């Protein structure tokens, strides 16, 4: 294997080349730049790369093996020893947008967080097929830097798809491809701050990571209460905020849908206050409730006042870091102006593959399979709650990858969460999603899409035993 390594040597130095190589590698290993187990080039390869005699490298390697920095393994070459003292672990930075990982968590049997391992089955065969197709027909222009707003072909497919599935009113030139909702929120916060906006109203309960993200972006998050009809628009009007972030189709985490009355009130607020609405349609096409279609996008009622944002994190996988924004042209231009100062666009090949997935109809087919699977998981969860958690109820619409389980009023939510963890079940309580200490009925937020039905039953059985004090 023709491995390479960067080694700094100076031919004019009074120190021998062998000593320079030894000192350089010793320092790189000691500082953790060369990690334990790293395989090095052969002595012949490194000698050729450095333009020195092979004996120089052989002698340097031999001395480092003798000192315990390197080991020579028969048939496997020379590598950094595995047993060196490990460097201190780097802190894990929380990435709570898109229900992302929450840092280091204990190893448990059942992880019921809405983020974490709650990822549905990825359509590997379809994605690979689309990726191969676009690679086979890609020309040199497809391998260059992408347009900042995204490839025209994907923007066109997204405009068609969003209009067809969500009723979004947007042409391709009103769509921007982004790296997930995290980037969307970052761009919007920067744009608002640039325009002199100091606060962003958000739902309460809502996503704790988004609250922190807004705060870190220099805006003041203003919590707005959520009830059975969705966000309280009267509270929004009283807050004085000029912008609001909402999840109208499937509120996170309660699962309620913004009522028609509240939709009208929100549109009226936006027009009268010159307000901006950021619509986070975070779980897109995942809707498996019987008895009616998914509510259409709020954006269709107010296309000149809404920044609509979606993501592939729930329908595909978060690791793709793929999302989209539909916005009025002046707002999209402002967002692009902000973005131009931070990056050069989204991965071209991923965009091409996703456009092919949409164009071919394979994405729709995947969504149908995924909805069927999630419906089965939701039904299994509801059955398990009825059986093992008497007095508890699953509320909100049957959609997305999580459910909101409201517990009986007398239950100690914090004790249930702690007791479940002691029994190898990781679950988050509803209080964790509130902005303050406002008293609310105890609840659990349960991610269910990734678990087998038997696993859901087992995990809820544990929750029931903890609730009963067993």
PDB file of C-alpha atoms in Angstrom, residues 337-451:
ATOM      1  CA  UNK A 337     -25.808  37.329   0.989  1.00  0.00           C
ATOM      2  CA  UNK A 338     -25.286  36.061   4.526  1.00  0.00           C
ATOM      3  CA  UNK A 339     -24.317  32.615   3.313  1.00  0.00           C
ATOM      4  CA  UNK A 340     -21.715  33.944   0.900  1.00  0.00           C
ATOM      5  CA  UNK A 341     -19.651  35.009   3.896  1.00  0.00           C
ATOM      6  CA  UNK A 342     -19.600  31.515   5.406  1.00  0.00           C
ATOM      7  CA  UNK A 343     -19.420  28.708   2.826  1.00  0.00           C
ATOM      8  CA  UNK A 344     -19.330  27.814  -0.857  1.00  0.00           C
ATOM      9  CA  UNK A 345     -22.470  25.718  -1.140  1.00  0.00           C
ATOM     10  CA  UNK A 346     -23.656  22.172  -0.507  1.00  0.00           C
ATOM     11  CA  UNK A 347     -21.961  18.950  -1.694  1.00  0.00           C
ATOM     12  CA  UNK A 348     -22.580  18.630  -5.440  1.00  0.00           C
ATOM     13  CA  UNK A 349     -22.745  14.838  -5.728  1.00  0.00           C
ATOM     14  CA  UNK A 350     -25.254  14.567  -2.873  1.00  0.00           C
ATOM     15  CA  UNK A 351     -27.411  17.178  -4.593  1.00  0.00           C
ATOM     16  CA  UNK A 352     -27.269  15.283  -7.893  1.00  0.00           C
ATOM     17  CA  UNK A 353     -28.170  11.995  -6.228  1.00  0.00           C
ATOM     18  CA  UNK A 354     -31.086  13.503  -4.295  1.00  0.00           C
ATOM     19  CA  UNK A 355     -32.410  15.192  -7.432  1.00  0.00           C
ATOM     20  CA  UNK A 356     -32.351  11.797  -9.156  1.00  0.00           C
ATOM     21  CA  UNK A 357     -34.105  10.202  -6.168  1.00  0.00           C
ATOM     22  CA  UNK A 358     -36.893  12.787  -6.472  1.00  0.00           C
ATOM     23  CA  UNK A 359     -37.064  12.690 -10.287  1.00  0.00           C
ATOM     24  CA  UNK A 360     -37.271   8.898 -10.484  1.00  0.00           C
ATOM     25  CA  UNK A 361     -40.139   8.552  -8.002  1.00  0.00           C
ATOM     26  CA  UNK A 362     -37.948   6.440  -5.703  1.00  0.00           C
ATOM     27  CA  UNK A 363     -38.233   9.010  -2.924  1.00  0.00           C
ATOM     28  CA  UNK A 364     -42.028   8.808  -2.959  1.00  0.00           C
ATOM     29  CA  UNK A 365     -41.853   5.024  -2.881  1.00  0.00           C
ATOM     30  CA  UNK A 366     -39.473   5.188   0.067  1.00  0.00           C
ATOM     31  CA  UNK A 367     -41.825   7.579   1.901  1.00  0.00           C
ATOM     32  CA  UNK A 368     -44.729   5.166   1.472  1.00  0.00           C
ATOM     33  CA  UNK A 369     -42.692   2.315   2.950  1.00  0.00           C
ATOM     34  CA  UNK A 370     -41.419   4.510   5.747  1.00  0.00           C
ATOM     35  CA  UNK A 371     -44.884   5.755   6.653  1.00  0.00           C
ATOM     36  CA  UNK A 372     -46.189   2.203   6.768  1.00  0.00           C
ATOM     37  CA  UNK A 373     -43.359   1.167   9.069  1.00  0.00           C
ATOM     38  CA  UNK A 374     -43.750   4.201  11.346  1.00  0.00           C
ATOM     39  CA  UNK A 375     -47.489   3.643  11.557  1.00  0.00           C
ATOM     40  CA  UNK A 376     -46.829   0.148  12.861  1.00  0.00           C
ATOM     41  CA  UNK A 377     -44.363   1.474  15.449  1.00  0.00           C
ATOM     42  CA  UNK A 378     -46.812   4.160  16.584  1.00  0.00           C
ATOM     43  CA  UNK A 379     -49.602   1.606  16.978  1.00  0.00           C
ATOM     44  CA  UNK A 380     -47.276  -0.659  18.948  1.00  0.00           C
ATOM     45  CA  UNK A 381     -46.353   2.250  21.225  1.00  0.00           C
ATOM     46  CA  UNK A 382     -49.992   3.177  21.825  1.00  0.00           C
ATOM     47  CA  UNK A 383     -50.841  -0.433  22.642  1.00  0.00           C
ATOM     48  CA  UNK A 384     -47.894  -0.694  25.024  1.00  0.00           C
ATOM     49  CA  UNK A 385     -48.934   2.524  26.790  1.00  0.00           C
ATOM     50  CA  UNK A 386     -52.493   1.261  27.224  1.00  0.00           C
ATOM     51  CA  UNK A 387     -51.192  -2.035  28.616  1.00  0.00           C
ATOM     52  CA  UNK A 388     -48.299  -0.925  30.828  1.00  0.00           C
ATOM     53  CA  UNK A 389     -48.968   2.749  31.644  1.00  0.00           C
ATOM     54  CA  UNK A 390     -52.586   3.018  32.882  1.00  0.00           C
ATOM     55  CA  UNK A 391     -53.772   6.615  32.940  1.00  0.00           C
ATOM     56  CA  UNK A 392     -51.160   7.725  30.411  1.00  0.00           C
ATOM     57  CA  UNK A 393     -52.113   8.688  26.869  1.00  0.00           C
ATOM     58  CA  UNK A 394     -50.278   9.288  23.590  1.00  0.00           C
ATOM     59  CA  UNK A 395     -51.322  12.741  22.367  1.00  0.00           C
ATOM     60  CA  UNK A 396     -50.783  14.718  19.176  1.00  0.00           C
ATOM     61  CA  UNK A 397     -50.975  13.658  15.564  1.00  0.00           C
ATOM     62  CA  UNK A 398     -49.548  10.347  14.357  1.00  0.00           C
ATOM     63  CA  UNK A 399     -46.586  11.696  12.412  1.00  0.00           C
ATOM     64  CA  UNK A 400     -42.831  11.994  12.487  1.00  0.00           C
ATOM     65  CA  UNK A 401     -40.465   9.829  14.479  1.00  0.00           C
ATOM     66  CA  UNK A 402     -41.584  10.573  18.033  1.00  0.00           C
ATOM     67  CA  UNK A 403     -44.683  10.698  20.222  1.00  0.00           C
ATOM     68  CA  UNK A 404     -45.705  12.745  23.262  1.00  0.00           C
ATOM     69  CA  UNK A 405     -46.892  10.535  26.117  1.00  0.00           C
ATOM     70  CA  UNK A 406     -48.806  12.439  28.785  1.00  0.00           C
ATOM     71  CA  UNK A 407     -48.541  10.808  32.209  1.00  0.00           C
ATOM     72  CA  UNK A 408     -51.120  10.850  35.020  1.00  0.00           C
ATOM     73  CA  UNK A 409     -50.938  14.117  37.050  1.00  0.00           C
ATOM     74  CA  UNK A 410     -49.676  12.469  40.228  1.00  0.00           C
ATOM     75  CA  UNK A 411     -46.644  10.861  38.543  1.00  0.00           C
ATOM     76  CA  UNK A 412     -43.171  12.273  39.322  1.00  0.00           C
ATOM     77  CA  UNK A 413     -41.738  12.768  35.828  1.00  0.00           C
ATOM     78  CA  UNK A 414     -38.170  13.243  37.000  1.00  0.00           C
ATOM     79  CA  UNK A 415     -38.306  10.065  39.084  1.00  0.00           C
ATOM     80  CA  UNK A 416     -39.602   8.085  36.095  1.00  0.00           C
ATOM     81  CA  UNK A 417     -36.765   9.340  33.873  1.00  0.00           C
ATOM     82  CA  UNK A 418     -34.137   8.519  36.506  1.00  0.00           C
ATOM     83  CA  UNK A 419     -35.663   5.142  37.359  1.00  0.00           C
ATOM     84  CA  UNK A 420     -35.893   4.165  33.707  1.00  0.00           C
ATOM     85  CA  UNK A 421     -32.232   4.999  33.156  1.00  0.00           C
ATOM     86  CA  UNK A 422     -31.294   2.786  36.099  1.00  0.00           C
ATOM     87  CA  UNK A 423     -33.087  -0.030  34.245  1.00  0.00           C
ATOM     88  CA  UNK A 424     -31.284   0.680  30.931  1.00  0.00           C
ATOM     89  CA  UNK A 425     -34.055   2.741  29.265  1.00  0.00           C
ATOM     90  CA  UNK A 426     -33.090   6.275  28.193  1.00  0.00           C
ATOM     91  CA  UNK A 427     -36.053   8.627  27.810  1.00  0.00           C
ATOM     92  CA  UNK A 428     -36.548  12.378  28.072  1.00  0.00           C
ATOM     93  CA  UNK A 429     -39.229  14.021  30.161  1.00  0.00           C
ATOM     94  CA  UNK A 430     -41.463  16.769  28.845  1.00  0.00           C
ATOM     95  CA  UNK A 431     -40.002  19.304  31.294  1.00  0.00           C
ATOM     96  CA  UNK A 432     -36.683  19.202  29.411  1.00  0.00           C
ATOM     97  CA  UNK A 433     -38.381  20.871  26.442  1.00  0.00           C
ATOM     98  CA  UNK A 434     -39.758  23.856  28.371  1.00  0.00           C
ATOM     99  CA  UNK A 435     -37.928  27.160  28.433  1.00  0.00           C
ATOM    100  CA  UNK A 436     -38.424  27.759  32.159  1.00  0.00           C
ATOM    101  CA  UNK A 437     -39.750  26.200  35.316  1.00  0.00           C
ATOM    102  CA  UNK A 438     -43.375  26.615  34.236  1.00  0.00           C
ATOM    103  CA  UNK A 439     -45.374  23.823  35.830  1.00  0.00           C
ATOM    104  CA  UNK A 440     -46.864  21.430  33.307  1.00  0.00           C
ATOM    105  CA  UNK A 441     -48.421  18.009  33.339  1.00  0.00           C
ATOM    106  CA  UNK A 442     -45.780  15.244  33.462  1.00  0.00           C
ATOM    107  CA  UNK A 443     -44.965  13.708  30.103  1.00  0.00           C
ATOM    108  CA  UNK A 444     -42.396  11.692  28.185  1.00  0.00           C
ATOM    109  CA  UNK A 445     -41.117  12.396  24.668  1.00  0.00           C
ATOM    110  CA  UNK A 446     -40.592   9.000  23.038  1.00  0.00           C
ATOM    111  CA  UNK A 447     -38.661   8.299  19.841  1.00  0.00           C
ATOM    112  CA  UNK A 448     -40.114   5.120  18.373  1.00  0.00           C
ATOM    113  CA  UNK A 449     -39.289   4.803  14.674  1.00  0.00           C
ATOM    114  CA  UNK A 450     -36.058   2.828  15.090  1.00  0.00           C
ATOM    115  CA  UNK A 451     -37.197   0.169  17.548  1.00  0.00           C
TER     116      UNK A 451
END
